[in-house]
Amino acid sequence: MTEKESSIINSAISLFAQDGYDGTSTLSIAKKAGVSEGLIFKHFKNKRGLVEKLIEISEEKLEDMISPLKELSHPKVILKYILSIPLNIGQQEKKLFTVIYSIRWQINDKRLDLLKLFEPKILESFKALNHNDPISETRTFLMILEGTFLYVLKNDSQDSLLIFDNLLEKFNL
Amino acid sequence: MTEKESSIINSAISLFAQDGYDGTSTLSIAKKAGVSEGLIFKHFKNKRGLVEKLIEISEEKLEDMISPLKELSHPKVILKYILSIPLNIGQQEKKLFTVIYSIRWQINDKRLDLLKLFEPKILESFKALNHNDPISETRTFLMILEGTFLYVLKNDSQDSLLIFDNLLEKFNL
Amino acid sequence: MTEKESSIINSAISLFAQDGYDGTSTLSIAKKAGVSEGLIFKHFKNKRGLVEKLIEISEEKLEDMISPLKELSHPKVILKYILSIPLNIGQQEKKLFTVIYSIRWQINDKRLDLLKLFEPKILESFKALNHNDPISETRTFLMILEGTFLYVLKNDSQDSLLIFDNLLEKFNL
Amino acid sequence: MTEKESSIINSAISLFAQDGYDGTSTLSIAKKAGVSEGLIFKHFKNKRGLVEKLIEISEEKLEDMISPLKELSHPKVILKYILSIPLNIGQQEKKLFTVIYSIRWQINDKRLDLLKLFEPKILESFKALNHNDPISETRTFLMILEGTFLYVLKNDSQDSLLIFDNLLEKFNL
DNA sequence: GATGAATGAGCTTTCATTCAT
DNA sequence: GATGAATGAAAGCTCATTCAT
């Protein structure tokens, strides 16, 4: 990946997060990236191709967040870790996930439901805890996880910790 | 409000919910409404004006949902009622709220944070229940309420009841 | 002519003078006149019909300005009088003539060359004065008359008198 | 400046002169220029931007007409030269100035009062001639100059010379 | 790889005009 | 005579995309 290519990606993330996919012109991305408009199409074929790239990156980012789970064995620790993820994302990831969230309303693509990646691990954990309805509990857990993500993306929250403790309690973690 | 005017509104709700604000052309709204494109602008001035109208309608809808709360006094009953709201919305409301949710990523307007309307009632209830940190609990409650709304809007859930019971338990309701 | 009809005309004059013919919408005229948009078309058939009416009125106004000439016999007095006309027009006439002037660039109509009405009188006067080239002198006179009109319409001139004396001298009047 | 760009400018001049600013669509300009409509906006941002360009060009044209004055010293010669300017403009300049004149009724911009550029030279000349009221005489001179311009723009005059001599006489030049 | 001139389809919006009431 | 809801054509403008260099 050349320097210009990654400059385009970063500009796209910022602008998509700020103004939405449709609200961002390829020209504005090019300008912000200090690059000619044509180059975007050379590298990504489409404006849509840019989104594809962002989805890929998001998936990789999330995979990275999931991978430490392999070394954890206790289900409560696993669930705690998952719940902590939205509270620990950095500024650039925040923008990236904001893009993914906003795009979900405009583009139909299963891959945009990023949190689905956590489902197996969560279900497995609740089963290990002998929860009496692990499937429902998983669904609720995911739902709340999504609420937490949304909250973090929308608010510059410093009160994350309070929310976190509160959630742990509700899931007996 | 003439018949054509409300036809425009209904078409706008459907199309915005389906394709997003930017993804919907005024021409497509007009066609679906069986109306000339110009009429949209006579009645709503702007494409943006159409959104303003939808926001107003949403606020009214939500006010209607809140008003029964006045007759409830027990805090647990109040909170239960609020949690049940997303599970009881009809098909047209679903579309309407989908529009509001999707637009939040493109238009910055405080009124789009519809759930804020519930905040006073929720806080008051947790205080009445002598919760040891009512402010945090309210925030968590709202966050989860949003997650529930999102879930309901995205999925054609028939499993609502299971989720509902699960949530009641988590808030000791 | 009903009250509403003349109200439309006055509004049209003001708005055309301010924003030009194309820059003025029939709706804005209707609003300013306190009248429905449809009524304009009942009375004047067209937007263009409104202009026709304004041209008629202008011609009448100018005829009124010319008519006192019939009682004047001395050529110098006649020319002096003509030269004084632009300096003595009222506020409403000013607007009206502004409309005529601005419209000349958009609509081709011989009647818009209002000053042509003066030509016979001017030519006759210079002939009576035994001017050695009355035709050329008339053309120059008309040209300068037009310059004076333009000046008066564009500037809220109080220095009219100085200009007037200056012109008299140049034509030996 | 690319070839297409100047083609747009020339088409704009012709059409604006013919049909006025509001009466000319950007599409018609594009067609006449043999160019896509979008290109107009790439180069000039706005329809208004096109006018800005025409104003600039006019100013440059007029500067070119003024510059020979630097080499003239005798005030009478200077004034004679200025009076001769409207009679010596070419076909394309004629169109250009027609645009400027017609636009003055629709757009308020000091730069559209092109003749103001001559004011200092004229005033200076009348002072050098010890005219007893040089300020008034300058105003009158400018007014007549404007009348002359108007006359030339409106009529395909071959009788320019007669007018010219006539004017010289009136200003003792 | 990189540019930027150029395109053309599609968008929102305006507006003169019509017509049922 | 008067209204105002409704139309539809045309306007200015944006933008993803192409392509010669």
mmCIF file of C-alpha atoms in Angstrom, chain C residues 16-23 97-99 101-106 108 131 133 136-140 143-144 146-148 150-151 153-154 159 162-163 166-167 170-171, chain D residues 16-23 97-99 101-106 108 131 133 136-140 143-144 146-148 150-151 153-154 159 162-163 166-167 170-171:
data_model
loop_
_atom_site.group_PDB
_atom_site.id
_atom_site.type_symbol
_atom_site.label_atom_id
_atom_site.label_comp_id
_atom_site.label_asym_id
_atom_site.label_seq_id
_atom_site.Cartn_x
_atom_site.Cartn_y
_atom_site.Cartn_z
ATOM 1 C CA PHE C 16 -39.241 44.725 -11.712
ATOM 2 C CA ALA C 17 -37.305 47.918 -10.988
ATOM 3 C CA GLN C 18 -35.559 46.282 -8.056
ATOM 4 C CA ASP C 19 -34.839 42.774 -9.314
ATOM 5 C CA GLY C 20 -35.435 42.895 -13.044
ATOM 6 C CA TYR C 21 -38.070 41.131 -15.090
ATOM 7 C CA ASP C 22 -36.639 37.636 -14.917
ATOM 8 C CA GLY C 23 -35.586 38.144 -11.336
ATOM 9 C CA PHE C 97 -38.719 54.049 -16.446
ATOM 10 C CA THR C 98 -36.110 51.925 -14.717
ATOM 11 C CA VAL C 99 -38.229 48.929 -15.588
ATOM 12 C CA TYR C 101 -34.754 50.599 -19.436
ATOM 13 C CA SER C 102 -33.809 47.271 -17.898
ATOM 14 C CA ILE C 103 -36.315 45.378 -19.987
ATOM 15 C CA ARG C 104 -34.905 46.779 -23.215
ATOM 16 C CA TRP C 105 -31.987 44.394 -22.846
ATOM 17 C CA GLN C 106 -34.243 41.395 -22.569
ATOM 18 C CA ASN C 108 -37.081 43.418 -28.244
ATOM 19 C CA HIS C 131 -29.135 74.672 -37.392
ATOM 20 C CA ASP C 133 -27.172 69.964 -39.617
ATOM 21 C CA SER C 136 -27.186 65.076 -36.654
ATOM 22 C CA GLU C 137 -27.874 67.572 -33.920
ATOM 23 C CA THR C 138 -31.126 65.798 -33.158
ATOM 24 C CA ARG C 139 -29.372 62.483 -32.900
ATOM 25 C CA THR C 140 -26.796 63.953 -30.564
ATOM 26 C CA MET C 143 -28.225 60.533 -27.245
ATOM 27 C CA ILE C 144 -27.468 63.018 -24.535
ATOM 28 C CA GLU C 146 -30.729 59.236 -22.932
ATOM 29 C CA GLY C 147 -27.499 59.688 -21.003
ATOM 30 C CA THR C 148 -29.281 62.144 -18.748
ATOM 31 C CA LEU C 150 -29.754 56.990 -17.327
ATOM 32 C CA TYR C 151 -27.849 59.208 -14.948
ATOM 33 C CA LEU C 153 -32.291 56.725 -12.855
ATOM 34 C CA LYS C 154 -29.029 55.381 -11.507
ATOM 35 C CA ASP C 159 -26.933 68.005 -8.560
ATOM 36 C CA LEU C 162 -25.708 71.912 -12.470
ATOM 37 C CA ILE C 163 -25.954 69.298 -15.148
ATOM 38 C CA ASN C 166 -24.211 72.693 -18.449
ATOM 39 C CA LEU C 167 -26.304 71.006 -21.107
ATOM 40 C CA LYS C 170 -23.728 73.086 -24.921
ATOM 41 C CA PHE C 171 -26.827 73.408 -27.054
ATOM 42 C CA PHE D 16 -25.700 37.092 -22.825
ATOM 43 C CA ALA D 17 -25.537 39.989 -25.276
ATOM 44 C CA GLN D 18 -28.389 38.522 -27.296
ATOM 45 C CA ASP D 19 -30.764 37.229 -24.638
ATOM 46 C CA GLY D 20 -29.558 38.735 -21.397
ATOM 47 C CA TYR D 21 -28.105 37.020 -18.367
ATOM 48 C CA ASP D 22 -31.285 35.462 -17.054
ATOM 49 C CA GLY D 23 -32.483 34.690 -20.540
ATOM 50 C CA PHE D 97 -19.900 45.783 -23.315
ATOM 51 C CA THR D 98 -23.510 45.073 -24.194
ATOM 52 C CA VAL D 99 -23.383 42.275 -21.647
ATOM 53 C CA TYR D 101 -24.548 47.193 -19.692
ATOM 54 C CA SER D 102 -27.474 44.818 -19.540
ATOM 55 C CA ILE D 103 -26.190 43.121 -16.418
ATOM 56 C CA ARG D 104 -25.984 46.399 -14.564
ATOM 57 C CA TRP D 105 -29.748 46.256 -14.164
ATOM 58 C CA GLN D 106 -29.642 42.868 -12.576
ATOM 59 C CA ASN D 108 -25.202 45.349 -8.266
ATOM 60 C CA HIS D 131 -12.453 75.050 -16.773
ATOM 61 C CA ASP D 133 -16.321 74.054 -12.877
ATOM 62 C CA SER D 136 -19.561 69.328 -13.073
ATOM 63 C CA GLU D 137 -18.044 69.302 -16.498
ATOM 64 C CA THR D 138 -16.529 65.901 -15.793
ATOM 65 C CA ARG D 139 -19.868 64.550 -14.691
ATOM 66 C CA THR D 140 -21.519 65.855 -17.816
ATOM 67 C CA MET D 143 -22.863 61.170 -18.823
ATOM 68 C CA ILE D 144 -22.526 61.971 -22.477
ATOM 69 C CA GLU D 146 -22.274 56.841 -21.496
ATOM 70 C CA GLY D 147 -24.970 58.044 -23.886
ATOM 71 C CA THR D 148 -22.514 57.604 -26.728
ATOM 72 C CA LEU D 150 -25.276 53.206 -25.393
ATOM 73 C CA TYR D 151 -25.971 54.619 -28.818
ATOM 74 C CA LEU D 153 -24.116 49.472 -28.728
ATOM 75 C CA LYS D 154 -27.730 49.761 -29.755
ATOM 76 C CA ASP D 159 -22.718 57.939 -38.731
ATOM 77 C CA LEU D 162 -20.870 63.107 -37.410
ATOM 78 C CA ILE D 163 -21.703 62.501 -33.803
ATOM 79 C CA ASN D 166 -20.667 67.352 -32.877
ATOM 80 C CA LEU D 167 -19.490 66.308 -29.439
ATOM 81 C CA LYS D 170 -19.791 70.998 -27.572
ATOM 82 C CA PHE D 171 -16.745 70.487 -25.388
#
